[in-house]
Amino acid sequence: MQLEFYKYQGTGNDFVMIDNRSLFFPKDNTALVARLCDRRFGIGADGLILLENDAETDFKMVYYNSDGNTSSMCGNGGRCLVAFAKKLKVIENKTTFIATDGLHHATVDENEIVALQMIDVAEINVQEDYVFLNTGSPHHVQLVADLPNYDVKQNGAAIRYGALYGQAGSNVNFVNQIDPNTFSLRTYERGVEDETLSCGTGATAVAIAMNVLGKTAETEINLNVEGGKLTVSFEKEGDQFTNVFLKGAAQFVFQGTIEI
């Protein structure tokens, strides 16, 4: 069977996109998803995303990590799916869609910049050396020195698989402050089990964590990721962060077919 696919990337976080509105894709075939995401024997991607019909919103997002398993919310994947929905003419310039963590609103402009509303965040665990919070996916946020030379894969894996987060694990973000409202980050992603060039829920987590820690008083924060630049904005009401938006480029790379 020939499978038609589309490849998208958002600040270097790349995804295989499939139009599954006819529900033809074998969704329980973990090995197939992993093979499609494999960079040597497949298309190559950090994750695979199905666009499906939804009765109450414009579409449904079904997200798989590159290991083939369904996963929690992916911010950059959500932004790329919005761009994909526009290419398919499912939407025009704004949308509401459903994902594993609930309802999302988004806009996309003529320059392929997608602004995606993330979930509200209220529960933030601040410890001496790190902050933990869930922005649709769980994230450990830790300030480090010499971020460019930091061993993200080794140190990230140690935290992800360590006793701190149990069997489920966590994504892990290492951060360095550049100026009052700009931070650089590198992320170890569970499910990919390696560093990725960008993580949208991670960038969102870092922005909120840095505000909570008092590293910035800004409510619009610039994030430098390995694959480009993202912006996170929010409103703060007491200890709750609402109207959280992740903004950045989401670009079509290529499309093709592959035998499955």
Coordinates of C-alpha atoms in Angstrom, one line a residue:
M1 CA 0.0 0.0 0.0
Q2 CA 1.3 3.5 -0.9
L3 CA 1.0 6.0 2.0
E4 CA 0.9 9.7 1.1
F5 CA 2.7 11.8 3.7
Y6 CA 3.7 15.4 4.3
K7 CA 6.8 16.5 6.1
Y8 CA 6.7 19.7 8.3
Q9 CA 9.1 21.3 10.7
G10 CA 8.8 23.9 13.5
T11 CA 12.1 25.4 14.5
G12 CA 13.8 22.1 13.6
N13 CA 11.3 19.9 15.4
D14 CA 10.1 17.7 12.5
F15 CA 7.0 15.6 11.9
V16 CA 5.4 13.2 9.4
M17 CA 1.9 14.5 8.8
I18 CA -0.9 12.2 7.5
D19 CA -4.4 13.2 6.4
N20 CA -6.4 10.5 8.2
R21 CA -9.9 11.9 7.8
S22 CA -10.9 8.7 6.1
L23 CA -9.5 6.7 9.1
F24 CA -7.4 4.4 6.8
F25 CA -4.2 4.5 8.9
P26 CA -3.5 1.5 11.2
K27 CA -3.3 3.5 14.4
D28 CA -2.3 0.6 16.6
N29 CA 0.7 -0.4 14.5
T30 CA 3.5 0.9 16.7
A31 CA 6.2 -0.7 14.6
L32 CA 4.9 1.1 11.4
V33 CA 4.9 4.5 13.1
A34 CA 8.4 3.9 14.4
R35 CA 9.6 2.8 11.0
L36 CA 8.1 5.9 9.3
C37 CA 9.9 8.1 11.8
D38 CA 13.2 6.3 11.5
R39 CA 15.9 8.5 9.9
R40 CA 17.7 5.7 8.2
F41 CA 15.0 3.2 7.2
G42 CA 12.0 5.6 6.9
I43 CA 11.0 9.2 6.3
G44 CA 12.7 10.5 9.4
A45 CA 10.9 12.6 12.1
D46 CA 10.7 13.4 15.8
G47 CA 7.0 12.4 15.7
L48 CA 4.1 11.4 13.5
I49 CA 0.8 13.2 13.5
L50 CA -2.6 12.2 12.2
L51 CA -5.2 14.9 11.2
E52 CA -8.7 13.5 11.7
N53 CA -12.2 14.7 11.6
D54 CA -13.9 15.9 14.8
A55 CA -17.6 16.6 15.3
E56 CA -17.2 19.7 17.5
T57 CA -14.0 21.3 16.2
D58 CA -12.2 21.8 12.9
F59 CA -10.0 18.7 13.3
K60 CA -8.5 16.3 15.8
M61 CA -4.7 15.9 16.5
V62 CA -3.4 12.4 17.1
Y63 CA 0.3 12.5 18.1
Y64 CA 2.9 9.7 18.2
N65 CA 6.5 9.9 19.4
S66 CA 9.2 8.6 17.1
D67 CA 9.2 5.4 19.2
G68 CA 5.8 4.6 17.8
N69 CA 3.8 5.3 21.0
T70 CA 1.0 7.8 21.4
S71 CA 2.1 10.6 23.6
S72 CA 1.1 13.8 25.5
M73 CA 0.7 17.2 23.8
C74 CA 3.4 18.4 21.4
G75 CA 3.4 22.2 21.0
N76 CA 5.5 22.4 17.8
G77 CA 3.6 19.5 16.4
G78 CA 0.3 21.3 17.1
R79 CA 1.6 24.4 15.3
C80 CA 2.7 22.3 12.3
L81 CA -0.6 20.6 12.2
V82 CA -2.4 23.9 12.0
A83 CA -0.2 24.8 9.0
F84 CA -1.0 21.4 7.5
A85 CA -4.7 21.9 8.0
K86 CA -4.4 25.2 6.1
K87 CA -2.6 23.5 3.3
L88 CA -5.4 20.9 3.1
K89 CA -7.9 23.8 3.1
V90 CA -9.5 22.4 6.2
I91 CA -9.1 25.9 7.8
E92 CA -8.2 29.3 6.6
N93 CA -6.3 31.6 9.1
K94 CA -7.7 30.6 12.5
T95 CA -8.9 27.3 14.0
T96 CA -10.1 25.4 17.0
F97 CA -9.0 21.8 17.3
I98 CA -8.9 19.0 19.9
A99 CA -5.8 17.2 21.1
T100 CA -5.0 14.8 23.9
D101 CA -4.8 17.6 26.5
G102 CA -8.0 19.3 25.4
L103 CA -9.2 22.2 23.2
H104 CA -6.7 24.5 21.4
H105 CA -7.1 27.7 19.5
A106 CA -4.6 28.9 16.9
T107 CA -4.0 31.4 14.1
V108 CA -1.6 31.2 11.1
D109 CA -0.5 34.1 9.1
E110 CA 0.8 34.5 5.5
N111 CA 4.4 34.1 6.7
E112 CA 3.8 30.6 8.1
I113 CA 3.9 32.0 11.7
V114 CA 1.5 29.9 13.9
A115 CA 0.4 31.1 17.3
L116 CA -1.0 28.2 19.4
Q117 CA -2.9 28.5 22.6
M118 CA -1.6 26.1 25.2
I119 CA -3.3 24.8 28.3
D120 CA -3.5 26.9 31.5
V121 CA -0.9 26.1 34.1
A122 CA -1.5 26.4 37.8
E123 CA 0.5 23.5 39.5
I124 CA 4.2 24.4 39.5
N125 CA 6.6 22.5 41.7
V126 CA 9.6 24.7 42.6
Q127 CA 12.6 23.0 44.1
E128 CA 16.1 24.3 44.9
D129 CA 17.7 23.1 41.7
Y130 CA 14.8 22.7 39.3
V131 CA 11.2 23.5 38.5
F132 CA 8.6 20.9 37.4
L133 CA 5.4 21.7 35.6
N134 CA 3.0 20.3 32.9
T135 CA 2.3 22.4 29.8
G136 CA 0.5 19.6 28.0
S137 CA 3.5 17.4 28.6
P138 CA 5.6 17.1 31.8
H139 CA 8.8 19.2 31.9
H140 CA 11.8 19.4 34.2
V141 CA 13.4 22.9 33.9
Q142 CA 16.9 23.5 35.2
L143 CA 19.3 26.4 34.9
V144 CA 22.9 25.4 33.9
A145 CA 26.2 27.1 33.1
D146 CA 27.9 26.7 29.7
L147 CA 24.7 25.5 27.9
P148 CA 26.4 25.2 24.5
N149 CA 28.8 22.6 25.8
Y150 CA 26.4 20.8 28.2
D151 CA 25.9 17.1 27.6
V152 CA 22.1 17.2 27.1
K153 CA 21.7 13.6 26.1
Q154 CA 23.6 12.1 29.0
N155 CA 22.3 14.4 31.7
G156 CA 18.8 14.5 30.3
A157 CA 18.5 10.7 30.2
A158 CA 19.8 10.5 33.8
I159 CA 17.0 12.8 35.0
R160 CA 14.3 11.3 32.6
Y161 CA 15.0 7.7 33.8
G162 CA 16.0 8.6 37.4
A163 CA 14.0 8.1 40.6
L164 CA 12.6 11.6 40.5
Y165 CA 9.9 10.9 37.9
G166 CA 9.4 7.2 38.1
Q167 CA 8.4 5.0 35.2
A168 CA 6.6 7.7 33.2
G169 CA 9.7 10.0 33.2
S170 CA 9.7 13.6 32.1
N171 CA 11.0 15.8 29.4
V172 CA 14.1 17.7 30.5
N173 CA 15.1 21.3 29.7
F174 CA 18.4 22.9 30.4
V175 CA 18.4 26.7 30.4
N176 CA 20.6 29.8 30.2
Q177 CA 19.5 33.4 30.6
I178 CA 20.6 35.8 27.8
D179 CA 18.8 39.1 28.8
P180 CA 15.8 40.1 30.9
N181 CA 13.3 38.4 28.6
T182 CA 15.4 36.0 26.5
F183 CA 16.5 32.5 27.4
S184 CA 18.3 29.8 25.5
L185 CA 17.3 26.2 26.1
R186 CA 18.1 22.7 25.0
T187 CA 15.7 19.8 25.5
Y188 CA 15.9 16.1 26.0
E189 CA 12.6 14.6 24.9
R190 CA 11.2 11.4 26.2
G191 CA 9.8 9.2 23.4
V192 CA 12.5 10.5 21.1
E193 CA 15.1 9.6 23.9
D194 CA 17.5 12.2 22.6
E195 CA 18.0 15.9 22.3
T196 CA 15.7 17.6 19.7
L197 CA 16.3 20.9 18.0
S198 CA 13.2 22.4 19.6
C199 CA 10.3 21.5 21.9
G200 CA 7.2 23.7 22.0
T201 CA 5.8 22.5 25.3
G202 CA 9.4 22.7 26.7
A203 CA 9.8 26.3 25.6
T204 CA 6.4 27.1 27.2
A205 CA 7.5 25.4 30.4
V206 CA 10.8 27.4 30.5
A207 CA 9.0 30.7 29.9
I208 CA 6.6 30.1 32.8
A209 CA 9.3 28.6 35.1
M210 CA 11.6 31.6 34.6
N211 CA 8.8 34.0 35.5
V212 CA 8.0 31.9 38.6
L213 CA 11.6 32.0 39.6
G214 CA 11.8 35.8 39.2
K215 CA 14.4 35.6 36.4
T216 CA 12.1 37.7 34.3
A217 CA 9.1 39.9 35.0
E218 CA 8.0 39.9 31.4
T219 CA 4.9 38.2 30.1
E220 CA 6.2 37.8 26.6
I221 CA 9.4 35.8 26.5
N222 CA 11.8 35.0 23.7
L223 CA 13.2 31.5 23.6
N224 CA 16.3 30.5 21.6
V225 CA 16.1 26.8 20.7
E226 CA 18.7 24.9 18.7
G227 CA 16.5 25.1 15.6
G228 CA 15.4 28.8 15.8
K229 CA 13.4 31.1 17.8
L230 CA 10.0 30.9 19.6
T231 CA 8.0 33.3 21.6
V232 CA 5.8 32.5 24.6
S233 CA 3.2 34.9 26.0
F234 CA 0.8 34.6 28.9
E235 CA -1.3 36.3 31.5
K236 CA -0.6 35.8 35.2
E237 CA -3.4 35.7 37.7
G238 CA -2.1 34.9 41.1
D239 CA -0.3 31.6 40.8
Q240 CA -2.2 30.7 37.6
F241 CA -0.9 31.2 34.0
T242 CA -3.7 31.7 31.5
N243 CA -4.0 32.7 27.8
V244 CA -0.7 31.0 27.2
F245 CA 0.4 31.2 23.5
L246 CA 3.4 29.5 21.8
K247 CA 4.4 31.3 18.6
G248 CA 6.8 30.6 15.8
A249 CA 7.4 29.4 12.3
A250 CA 5.8 26.1 11.0
Q251 CA 7.0 25.2 7.6
F252 CA 6.1 22.6 4.9
V253 CA 9.3 20.7 3.9
F254 CA 8.2 18.1 1.3
Q255 CA 5.6 15.5 0.5
G256 CA 5.8 12.0 -1.0
T257 CA 4.6 8.4 -0.9
I258 CA 6.1 5.4 0.9
E259 CA 5.3 1.7 0.7
I260 CA 3.8 0.3 3.9

